[in-house]
Coordinates of C-alpha atoms and ligand atoms in Angstrom, one line a residue:
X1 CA 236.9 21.3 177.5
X2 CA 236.3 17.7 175.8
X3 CA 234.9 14.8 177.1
X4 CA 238.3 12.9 178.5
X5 CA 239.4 10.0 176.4
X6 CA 240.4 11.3 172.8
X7 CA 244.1 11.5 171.6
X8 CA 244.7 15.0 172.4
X9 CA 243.0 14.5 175.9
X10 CA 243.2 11.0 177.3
X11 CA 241.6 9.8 180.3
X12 CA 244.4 9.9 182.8
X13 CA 243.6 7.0 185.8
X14 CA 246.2 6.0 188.5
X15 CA 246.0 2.5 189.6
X16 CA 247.0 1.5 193.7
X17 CA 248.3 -1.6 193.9
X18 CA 249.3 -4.3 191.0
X19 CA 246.9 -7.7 192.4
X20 CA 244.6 -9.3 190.3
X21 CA 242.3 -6.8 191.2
X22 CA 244.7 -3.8 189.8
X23 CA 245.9 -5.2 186.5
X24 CA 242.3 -7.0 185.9
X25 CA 241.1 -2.7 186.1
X26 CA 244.0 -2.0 183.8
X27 CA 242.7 -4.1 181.2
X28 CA 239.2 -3.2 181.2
X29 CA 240.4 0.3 180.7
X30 CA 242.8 -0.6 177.8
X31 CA 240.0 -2.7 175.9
X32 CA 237.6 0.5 176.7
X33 CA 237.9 2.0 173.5
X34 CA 239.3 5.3 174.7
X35 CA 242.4 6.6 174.6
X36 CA 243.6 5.9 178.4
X37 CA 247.3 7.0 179.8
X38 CA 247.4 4.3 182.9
X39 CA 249.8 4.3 185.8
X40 CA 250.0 1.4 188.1
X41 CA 251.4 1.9 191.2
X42 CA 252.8 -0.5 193.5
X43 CA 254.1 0.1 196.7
X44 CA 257.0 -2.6 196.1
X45 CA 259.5 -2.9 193.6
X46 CA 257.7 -6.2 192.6
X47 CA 253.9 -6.5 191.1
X48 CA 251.3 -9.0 191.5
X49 CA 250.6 -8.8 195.2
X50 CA 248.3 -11.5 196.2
X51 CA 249.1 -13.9 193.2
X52 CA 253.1 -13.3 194.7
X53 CA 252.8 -13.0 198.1
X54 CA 249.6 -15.6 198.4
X55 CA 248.8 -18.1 196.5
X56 CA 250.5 -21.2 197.9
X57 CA 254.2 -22.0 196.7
X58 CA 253.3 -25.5 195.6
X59 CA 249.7 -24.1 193.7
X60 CA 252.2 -23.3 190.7
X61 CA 249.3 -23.3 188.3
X62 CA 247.8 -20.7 190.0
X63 CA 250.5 -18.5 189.6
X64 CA 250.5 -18.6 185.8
X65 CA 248.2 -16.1 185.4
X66 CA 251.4 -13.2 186.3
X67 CA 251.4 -14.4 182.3
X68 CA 248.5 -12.2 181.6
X69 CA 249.1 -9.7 184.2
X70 CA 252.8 -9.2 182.4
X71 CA 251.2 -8.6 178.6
X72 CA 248.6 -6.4 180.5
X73 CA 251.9 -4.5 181.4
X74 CA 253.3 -4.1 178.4
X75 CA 250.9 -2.6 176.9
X76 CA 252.4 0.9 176.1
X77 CA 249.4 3.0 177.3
X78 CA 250.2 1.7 180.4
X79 CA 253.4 2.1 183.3
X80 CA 254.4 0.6 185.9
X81 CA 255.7 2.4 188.6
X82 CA 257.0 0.1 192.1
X83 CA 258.2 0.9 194.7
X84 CA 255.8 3.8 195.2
X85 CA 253.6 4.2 198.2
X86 CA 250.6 6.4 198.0
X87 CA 250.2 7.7 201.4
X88 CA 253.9 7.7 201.7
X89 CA 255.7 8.9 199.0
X90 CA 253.4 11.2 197.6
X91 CA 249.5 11.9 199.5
X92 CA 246.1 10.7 198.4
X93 CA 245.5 14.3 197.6
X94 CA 248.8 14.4 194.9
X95 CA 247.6 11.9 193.8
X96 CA 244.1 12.7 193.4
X97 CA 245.1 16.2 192.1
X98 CA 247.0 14.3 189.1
X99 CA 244.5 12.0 187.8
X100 CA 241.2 11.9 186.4
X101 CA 240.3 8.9 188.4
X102 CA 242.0 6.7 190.5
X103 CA 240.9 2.9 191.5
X104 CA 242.4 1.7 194.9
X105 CA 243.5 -1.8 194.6
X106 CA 244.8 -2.7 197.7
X107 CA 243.8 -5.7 198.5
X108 CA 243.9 -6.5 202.2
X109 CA 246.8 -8.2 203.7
X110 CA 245.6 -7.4 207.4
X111 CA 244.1 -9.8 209.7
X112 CA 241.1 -10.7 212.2
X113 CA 241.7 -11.3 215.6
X114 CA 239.7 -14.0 217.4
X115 CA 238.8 -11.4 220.2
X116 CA 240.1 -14.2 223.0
X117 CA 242.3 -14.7 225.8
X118 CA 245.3 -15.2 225.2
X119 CA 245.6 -14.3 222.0
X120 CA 248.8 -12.0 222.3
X121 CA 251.0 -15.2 223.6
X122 CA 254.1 -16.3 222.1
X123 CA 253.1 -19.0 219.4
X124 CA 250.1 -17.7 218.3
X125 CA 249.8 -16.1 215.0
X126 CA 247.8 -14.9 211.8
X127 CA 248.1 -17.4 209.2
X128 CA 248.5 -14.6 206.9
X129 CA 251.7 -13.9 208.5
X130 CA 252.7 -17.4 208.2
X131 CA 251.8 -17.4 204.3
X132 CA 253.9 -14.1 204.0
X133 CA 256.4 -15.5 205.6
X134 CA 256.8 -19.0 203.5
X135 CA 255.8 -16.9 200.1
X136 CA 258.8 -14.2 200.9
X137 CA 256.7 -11.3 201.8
X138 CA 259.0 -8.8 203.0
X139 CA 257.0 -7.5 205.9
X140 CA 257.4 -11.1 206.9
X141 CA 260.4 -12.4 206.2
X142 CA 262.4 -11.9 210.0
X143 CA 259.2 -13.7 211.6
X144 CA 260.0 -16.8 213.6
X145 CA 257.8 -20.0 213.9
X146 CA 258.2 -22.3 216.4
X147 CA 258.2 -25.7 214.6
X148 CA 259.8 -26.9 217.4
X149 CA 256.4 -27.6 218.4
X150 CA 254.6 -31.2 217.8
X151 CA 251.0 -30.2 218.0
X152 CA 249.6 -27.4 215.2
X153 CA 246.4 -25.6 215.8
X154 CA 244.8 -24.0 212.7
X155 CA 241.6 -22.1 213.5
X156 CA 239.2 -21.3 210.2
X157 CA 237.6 -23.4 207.5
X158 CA 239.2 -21.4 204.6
X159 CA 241.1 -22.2 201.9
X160 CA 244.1 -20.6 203.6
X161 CA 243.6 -22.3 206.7
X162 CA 243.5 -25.5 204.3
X163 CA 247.0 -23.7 202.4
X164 CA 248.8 -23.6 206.0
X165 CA 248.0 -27.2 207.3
X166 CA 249.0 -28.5 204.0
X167 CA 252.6 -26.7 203.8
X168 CA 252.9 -28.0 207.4
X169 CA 252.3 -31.3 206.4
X170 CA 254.4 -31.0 202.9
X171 CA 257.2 -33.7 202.4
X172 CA 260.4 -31.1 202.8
X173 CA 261.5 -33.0 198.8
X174 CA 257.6 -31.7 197.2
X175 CA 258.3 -28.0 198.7
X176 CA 262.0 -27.9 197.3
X177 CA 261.2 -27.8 193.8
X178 CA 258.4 -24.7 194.7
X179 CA 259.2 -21.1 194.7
X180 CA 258.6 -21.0 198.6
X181 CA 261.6 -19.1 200.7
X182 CA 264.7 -20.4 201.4
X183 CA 264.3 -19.5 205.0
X184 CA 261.1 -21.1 205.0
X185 CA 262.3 -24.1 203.4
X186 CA 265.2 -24.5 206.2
X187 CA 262.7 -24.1 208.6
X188 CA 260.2 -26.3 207.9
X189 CA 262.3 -28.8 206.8
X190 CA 263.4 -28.9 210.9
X191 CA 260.0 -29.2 211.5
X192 CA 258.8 -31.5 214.6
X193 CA 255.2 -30.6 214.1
X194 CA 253.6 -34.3 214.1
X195 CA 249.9 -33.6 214.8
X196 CA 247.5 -30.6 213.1
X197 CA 243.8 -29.9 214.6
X198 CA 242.0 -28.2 212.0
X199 CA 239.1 -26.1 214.0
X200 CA 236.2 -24.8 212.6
X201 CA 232.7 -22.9 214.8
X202 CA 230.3 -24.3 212.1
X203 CA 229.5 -27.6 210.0
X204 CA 231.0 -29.1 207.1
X205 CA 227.6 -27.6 205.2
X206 CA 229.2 -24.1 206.3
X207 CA 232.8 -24.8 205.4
X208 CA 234.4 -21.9 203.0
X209 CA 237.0 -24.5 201.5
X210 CA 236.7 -25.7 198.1
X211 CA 236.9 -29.5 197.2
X212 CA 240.0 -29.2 195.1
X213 CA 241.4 -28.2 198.5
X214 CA 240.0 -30.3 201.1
X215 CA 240.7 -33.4 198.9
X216 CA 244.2 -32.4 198.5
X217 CA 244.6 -32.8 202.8
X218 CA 243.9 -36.7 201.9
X219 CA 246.8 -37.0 199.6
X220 CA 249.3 -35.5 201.7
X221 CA 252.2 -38.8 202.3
X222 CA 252.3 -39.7 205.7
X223 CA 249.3 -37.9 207.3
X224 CA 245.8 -38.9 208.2
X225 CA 243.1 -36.3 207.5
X226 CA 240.4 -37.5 210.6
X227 CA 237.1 -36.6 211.2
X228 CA 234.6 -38.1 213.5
X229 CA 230.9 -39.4 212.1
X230 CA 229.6 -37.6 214.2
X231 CA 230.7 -34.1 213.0
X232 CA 229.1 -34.9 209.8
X233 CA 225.7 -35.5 210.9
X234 CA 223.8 -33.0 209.4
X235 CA 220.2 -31.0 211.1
X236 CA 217.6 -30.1 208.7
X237 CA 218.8 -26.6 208.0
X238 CA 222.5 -27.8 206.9
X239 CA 220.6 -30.7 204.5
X240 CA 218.7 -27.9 203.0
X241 CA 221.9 -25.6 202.4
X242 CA 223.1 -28.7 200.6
X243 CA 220.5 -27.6 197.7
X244 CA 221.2 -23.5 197.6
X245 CA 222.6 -22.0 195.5
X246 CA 225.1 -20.5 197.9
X247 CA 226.6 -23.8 198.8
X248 CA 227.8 -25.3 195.7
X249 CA 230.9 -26.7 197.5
X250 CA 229.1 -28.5 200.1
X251 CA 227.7 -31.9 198.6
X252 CA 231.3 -32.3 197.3
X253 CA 233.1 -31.4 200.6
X254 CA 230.7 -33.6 202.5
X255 CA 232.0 -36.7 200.3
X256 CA 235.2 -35.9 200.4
X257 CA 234.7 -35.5 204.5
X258 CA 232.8 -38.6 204.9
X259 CA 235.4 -40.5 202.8
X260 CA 238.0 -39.1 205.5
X261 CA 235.6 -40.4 208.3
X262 CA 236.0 -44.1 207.1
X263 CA 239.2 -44.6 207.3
X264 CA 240.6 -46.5 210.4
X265 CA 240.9 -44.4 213.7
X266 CA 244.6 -44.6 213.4
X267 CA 246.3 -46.1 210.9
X268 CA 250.3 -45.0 212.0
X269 CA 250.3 -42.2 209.6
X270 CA 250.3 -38.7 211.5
X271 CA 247.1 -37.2 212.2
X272 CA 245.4 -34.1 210.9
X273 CA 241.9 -33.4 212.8
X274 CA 239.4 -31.8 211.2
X275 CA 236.9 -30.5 213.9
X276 CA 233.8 -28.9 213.5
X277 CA 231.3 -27.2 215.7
X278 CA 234.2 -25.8 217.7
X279 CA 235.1 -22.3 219.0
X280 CA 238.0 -21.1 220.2
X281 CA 237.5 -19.8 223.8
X282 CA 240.5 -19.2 225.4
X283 CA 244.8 -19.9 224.9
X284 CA 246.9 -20.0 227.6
X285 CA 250.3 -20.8 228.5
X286 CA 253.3 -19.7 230.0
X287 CA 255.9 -18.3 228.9
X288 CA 253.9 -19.5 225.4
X289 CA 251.0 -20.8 224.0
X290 CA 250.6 -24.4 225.3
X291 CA 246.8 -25.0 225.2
X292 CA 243.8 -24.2 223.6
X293 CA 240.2 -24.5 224.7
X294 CA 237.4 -24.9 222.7
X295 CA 233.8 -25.2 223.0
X296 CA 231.2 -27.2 221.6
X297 CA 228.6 -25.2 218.9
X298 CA 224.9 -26.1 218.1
X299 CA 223.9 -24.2 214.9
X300 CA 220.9 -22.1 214.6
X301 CA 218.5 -20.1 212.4
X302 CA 217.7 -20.6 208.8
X303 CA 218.9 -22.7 206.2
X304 CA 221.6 -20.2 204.7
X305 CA 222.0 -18.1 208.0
X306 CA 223.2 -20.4 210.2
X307 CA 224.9 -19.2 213.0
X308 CA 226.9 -21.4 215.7
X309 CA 226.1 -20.8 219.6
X310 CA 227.7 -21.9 222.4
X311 CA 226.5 -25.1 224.3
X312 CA 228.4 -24.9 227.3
X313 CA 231.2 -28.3 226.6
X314 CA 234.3 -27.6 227.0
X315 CA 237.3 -29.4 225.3
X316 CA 241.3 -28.6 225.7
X317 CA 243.8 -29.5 223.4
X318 CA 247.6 -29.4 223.5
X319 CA 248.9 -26.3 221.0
X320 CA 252.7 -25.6 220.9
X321 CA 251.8 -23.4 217.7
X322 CA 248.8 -21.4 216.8
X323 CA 247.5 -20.2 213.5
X324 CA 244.6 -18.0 213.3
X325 CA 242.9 -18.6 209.5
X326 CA 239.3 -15.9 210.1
X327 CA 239.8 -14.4 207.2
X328 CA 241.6 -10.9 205.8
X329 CA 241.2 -7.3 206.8
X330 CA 242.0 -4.3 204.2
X331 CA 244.3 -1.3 205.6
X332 CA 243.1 2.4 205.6
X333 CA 245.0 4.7 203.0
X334 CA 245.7 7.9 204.9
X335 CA 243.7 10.7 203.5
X336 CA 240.5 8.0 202.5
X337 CA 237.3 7.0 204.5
X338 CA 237.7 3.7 205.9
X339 CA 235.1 1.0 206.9
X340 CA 236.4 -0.3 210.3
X341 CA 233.7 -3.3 210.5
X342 CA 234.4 -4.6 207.3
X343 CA 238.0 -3.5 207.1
X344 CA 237.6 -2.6 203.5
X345 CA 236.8 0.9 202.2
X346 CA 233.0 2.1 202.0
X347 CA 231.8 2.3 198.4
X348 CA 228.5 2.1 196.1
X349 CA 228.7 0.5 193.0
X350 CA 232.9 0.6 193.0
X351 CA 232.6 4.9 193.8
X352 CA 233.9 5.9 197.0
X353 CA 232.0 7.6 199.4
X354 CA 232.6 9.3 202.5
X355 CA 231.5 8.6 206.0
X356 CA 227.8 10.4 205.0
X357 CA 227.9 8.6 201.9
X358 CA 228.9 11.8 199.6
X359 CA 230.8 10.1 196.4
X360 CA 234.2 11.2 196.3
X361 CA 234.4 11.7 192.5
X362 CA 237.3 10.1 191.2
X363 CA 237.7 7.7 192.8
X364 CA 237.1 4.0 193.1
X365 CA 237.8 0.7 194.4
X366 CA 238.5 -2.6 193.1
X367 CA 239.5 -6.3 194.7
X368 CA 239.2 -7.3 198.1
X369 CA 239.9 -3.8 199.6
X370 CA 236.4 -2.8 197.8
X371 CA 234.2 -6.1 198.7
X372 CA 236.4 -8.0 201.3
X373 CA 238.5 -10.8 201.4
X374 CA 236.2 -13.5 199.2
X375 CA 236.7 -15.2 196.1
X376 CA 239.2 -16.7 193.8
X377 CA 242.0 -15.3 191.7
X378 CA 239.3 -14.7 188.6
X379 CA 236.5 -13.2 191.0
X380 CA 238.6 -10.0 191.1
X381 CA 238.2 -9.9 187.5
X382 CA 234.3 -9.2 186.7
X383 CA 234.7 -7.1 190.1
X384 CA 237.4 -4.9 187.4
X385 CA 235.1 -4.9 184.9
X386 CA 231.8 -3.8 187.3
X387 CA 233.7 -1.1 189.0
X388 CA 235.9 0.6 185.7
X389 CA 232.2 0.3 183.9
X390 CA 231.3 2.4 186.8
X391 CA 234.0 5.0 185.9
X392 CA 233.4 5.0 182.9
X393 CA 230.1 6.3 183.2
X394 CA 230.9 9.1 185.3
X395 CA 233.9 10.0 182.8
X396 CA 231.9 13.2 181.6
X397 CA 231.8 14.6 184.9
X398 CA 235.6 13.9 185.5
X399 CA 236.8 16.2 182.9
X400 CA 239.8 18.7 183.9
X401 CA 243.3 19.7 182.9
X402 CA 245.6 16.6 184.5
X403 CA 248.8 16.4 184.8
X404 CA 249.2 12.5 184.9
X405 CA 252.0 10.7 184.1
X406 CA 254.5 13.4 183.5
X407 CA 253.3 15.2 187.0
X408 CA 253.9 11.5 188.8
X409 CA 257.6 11.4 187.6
X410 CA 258.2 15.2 188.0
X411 CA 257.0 15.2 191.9
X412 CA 258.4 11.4 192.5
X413 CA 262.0 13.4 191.0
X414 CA 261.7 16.0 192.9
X415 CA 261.1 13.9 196.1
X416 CA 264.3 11.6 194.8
X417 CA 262.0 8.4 194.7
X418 CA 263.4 5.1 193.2
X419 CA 261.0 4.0 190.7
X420 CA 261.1 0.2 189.5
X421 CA 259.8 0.0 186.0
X422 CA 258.1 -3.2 184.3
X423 CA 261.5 -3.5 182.6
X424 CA 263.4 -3.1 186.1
X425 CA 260.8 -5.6 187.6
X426 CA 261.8 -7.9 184.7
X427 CA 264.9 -7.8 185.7
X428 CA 264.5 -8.8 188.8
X429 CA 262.3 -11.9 187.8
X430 CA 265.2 -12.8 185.9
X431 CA 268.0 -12.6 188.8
X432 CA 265.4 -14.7 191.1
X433 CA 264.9 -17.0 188.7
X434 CA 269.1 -17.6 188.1
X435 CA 268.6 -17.8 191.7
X436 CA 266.2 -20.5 192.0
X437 CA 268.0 -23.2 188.9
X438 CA 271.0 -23.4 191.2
X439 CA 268.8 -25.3 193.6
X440 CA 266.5 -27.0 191.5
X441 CA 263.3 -23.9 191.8
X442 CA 261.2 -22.4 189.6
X443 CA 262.8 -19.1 191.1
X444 CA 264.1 -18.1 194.8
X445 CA 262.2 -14.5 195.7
X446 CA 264.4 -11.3 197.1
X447 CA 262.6 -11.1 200.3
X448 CA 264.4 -7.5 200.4
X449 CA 263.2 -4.5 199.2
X450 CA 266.6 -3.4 199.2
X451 CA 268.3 -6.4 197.3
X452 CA 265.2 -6.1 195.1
X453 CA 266.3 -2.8 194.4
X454 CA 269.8 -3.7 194.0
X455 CA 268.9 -6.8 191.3
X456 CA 267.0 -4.4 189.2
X457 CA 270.1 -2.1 188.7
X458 CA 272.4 -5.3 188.3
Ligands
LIG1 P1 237.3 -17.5 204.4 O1 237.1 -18.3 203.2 O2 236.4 -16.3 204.6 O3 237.3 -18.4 205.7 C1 237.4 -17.8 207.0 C2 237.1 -18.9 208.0 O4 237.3 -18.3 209.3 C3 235.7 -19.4 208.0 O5 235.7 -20.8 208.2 C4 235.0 -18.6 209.2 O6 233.9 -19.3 209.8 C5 236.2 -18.6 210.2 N1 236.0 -17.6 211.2 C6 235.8 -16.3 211.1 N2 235.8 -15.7 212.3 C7 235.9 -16.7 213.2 C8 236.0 -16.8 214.6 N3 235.9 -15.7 215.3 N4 236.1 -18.0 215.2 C9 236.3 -19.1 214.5 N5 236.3 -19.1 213.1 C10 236.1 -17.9 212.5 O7 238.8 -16.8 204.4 P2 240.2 -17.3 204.0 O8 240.4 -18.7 204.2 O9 241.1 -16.3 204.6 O10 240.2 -17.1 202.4 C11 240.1 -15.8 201.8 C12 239.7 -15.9 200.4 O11 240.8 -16.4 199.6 C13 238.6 -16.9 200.1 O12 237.7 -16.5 199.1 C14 239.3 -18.2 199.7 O13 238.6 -19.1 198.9 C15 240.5 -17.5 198.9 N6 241.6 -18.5 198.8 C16 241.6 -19.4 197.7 C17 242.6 -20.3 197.6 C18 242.6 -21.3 196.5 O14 241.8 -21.0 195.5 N7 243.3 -22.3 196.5 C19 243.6 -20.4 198.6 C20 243.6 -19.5 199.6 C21 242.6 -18.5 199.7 P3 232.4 -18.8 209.5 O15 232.1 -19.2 208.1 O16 231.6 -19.4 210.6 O17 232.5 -17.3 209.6

């Protein structure tokens, strides 16, 4: 049999999951130069994972890059096909047995746990869930909030820890004209929250947010970013980060910080503390979250490994509500090894391998489910690139008689599967963006899968 890849014998690769880090794979494989037959597979009847469920509703610019994901899609070597679960709908194995290679682009919308007491309580939750839930996830869309509350704990020096203070802090008028859910909107336009503490373990060196970010905290009406002098002092270790390579952010953030330190210590506006060198010990409460303790960090080891270590002080702050930002954890696909410590799947240059590192051939991994929760929209790209040049190397070795395409839609017919199409999804964009004019927004999301299902039909 031929090399895969001709006219009479095209490569045949499934596709799991339609993030950046799926449709960036789909296009490397279209501008490959062989003839490709691509199916991308999305759990839900609407693509773009992270970029719709995500990025923050008032980060519109972000969001426009669903304009190069959607020609990606219409590209007729490739199909779309929502509102298919692999690993429920048909098994890793089907699927496996269909194509000549599949990448896994799952992303990972899980979350860390801090590991402390007190963590289970009423009031505490993962800032992923709180994103999903304002972006109109539909995992999260029954979850309740307590904005009742006037003091907000964020935990994490991320950008999404930076995302979730700042749609806390949003005037209700600046998140109206966003795509962010109605229920979310209703919500937080009740809020009473009058008081964020933004807690971080390490220093402002060490900080994973980005300037654009930080500096947007300052220009948020009516609130006070605050941070003490003191957190910014720097030891030797943290002034020589300042001059890595891994720490591009840092001079910026420290400016940006130590512009935040000279303002007066309370100047009426609400305040948002930024505090660093704090760990979260313990939460406590009853019936709910009401406090949270923290303890003081001294880092150590070398510049670039810095690691923060208890001293002993203690401090306890009010916290009616409690956000947990520590970053992202992939989910296992039934059927596939799974890396539990870094809760993304195990892998060698974008190949999956098996718990005695044996390649699975096949198959492969791209995104944040192949090297963890890091980077921006665009990282996922040359991540696409590195792992489909990966397949594409092994494409000798893949050759065999595949059904592809027409064996999807035969055993998704056969199991009487709803498929959403890019044409369906279209239509759907369409009906929330009618949605959305009536009230002034860009567009109002289903958060249903049913009444997504139900606008795609209408
Ligand atoms: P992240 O950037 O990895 O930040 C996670 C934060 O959690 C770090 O400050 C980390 O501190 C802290 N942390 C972890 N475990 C902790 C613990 N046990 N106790 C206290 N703190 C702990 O993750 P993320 O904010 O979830 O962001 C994920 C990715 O999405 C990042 O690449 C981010 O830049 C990207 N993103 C980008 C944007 C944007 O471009 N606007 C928006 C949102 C997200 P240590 O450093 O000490 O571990």
């Amino acid at each position: 049999m031929a090399i895969p890849g001709t006219e009479s014998h095209p490569l045949r690769v499934a596709i799991v999951g339609s993030g950046p880090g799926g449709f960036y794979a789909a296009e490397a494989l279209l501008e490959s130069g062989l003839q490709v037959e691509i199916d991308l597979i999305e759990r839900l009847p609407v693509p773009y994972g992270l970029v719709r469920f995500g990025v923050a509703p008032d980060h519109a610019k972000l969001k426009s890059v669903t304009a190069v994901f959607a020609r990606i899609a219409e590209d007729p070597r490739l199909r779309f096909f929502g509102n298919v679960e692999v690993g429920h709908d048909l098994s890793v194995q089907q699927l496996g047995a269909l194509y000549h290679a599949v990448v896994v682009a799952t992303g990972a919308a899980g979350d860390r746990r801090l590991g402390i007491a007190g963590e289970h309580l009423p009031g505490v939750h993962a800032a992923g869930d709180f994103v999903g839930w304002y972006n109109g996830r539909p995992e999260c869309a029954d979850l309740e909030f307590d904005l009742d509350q006037e003091v907000a704990v964020v935990i994490g020096q991320g950008n999404v820890a930076i995302d979730v203070c700042r749609i806390l802090a949003s005037p209700i008028d600046a998140l109206r004209r966003t795509d962010i859910a109605a229920h979310a909107l209703d919500a937080l336009a009740r809020s009473r929250v009058r008081e964020i503490h933004l807690v971080g373990r390490r220093g402002p060196v060490q900080a994973k947010f980005t300037p654009k970010e930080l500096r947007e905290l300052g220009a948020l009406p009516g609130w006070q970013p605050r941070v003490t002098p003191d957190a910014l002092q720097l030891n030797v270790a943290s002034q020589t980060e300042l001059t890595l390579p891994g720490f591009v952010h840092a001079a910026r953030n420290l400016d940006i910080l130590r512009g935040f330190a000279q303002s007066p210590a309370d100047d009426g506006r609400r305040p948002l503390h930024l505090h660093f060198h704090r760990a979260p010990v313990a939460l406590s409460g009853e019936p709910r979250v009401e406090r949270i303790e923290l303890e003081a960090q001294a880092l150590s080891g070398d510049a670039g490994a810095q690691s923060a270590t208890p001293t002993g002080e203690r401090l306890s702050l009010p916290a009616g509500l409690v956000l947990r930002s520590v970053g992202y954890r992939g989910t296992p696909l039934p059927g596939l090894p799974f890396d539990l410590v870094r809760g993304a799947l195990p892998h060698r240059d974008g190949r999956l391998v098996d718990t005695a590192g044996k390649v699975l051939c096949g198959w492969y991994a791209t995104g944040w489910i192949k090297r963890g929760p890091s980077g921006v929209i665009g990282t996922n790209r040359a991540d696409s690139v590195d792992t489909v040049a990966t397949l594409l190397a092994d494409v000798a070795a893949l050759d065999a008689v595949k059904a592809g395409r027409a064996g999807l839609c035969a055993l998704l017919a056969a199991g009487g599967q709803r498929v959403v199409d890019f044409t369906g999804w279209k239509v759907i964009e369409r009906a929330e963006i009618e949605r959305g004019r009536r009230d002034g927004k860009p567009a109002e999301k289903f958060v249903r899968i049913d009444d997504m299902l139900a606008a795609a039909t209408a």
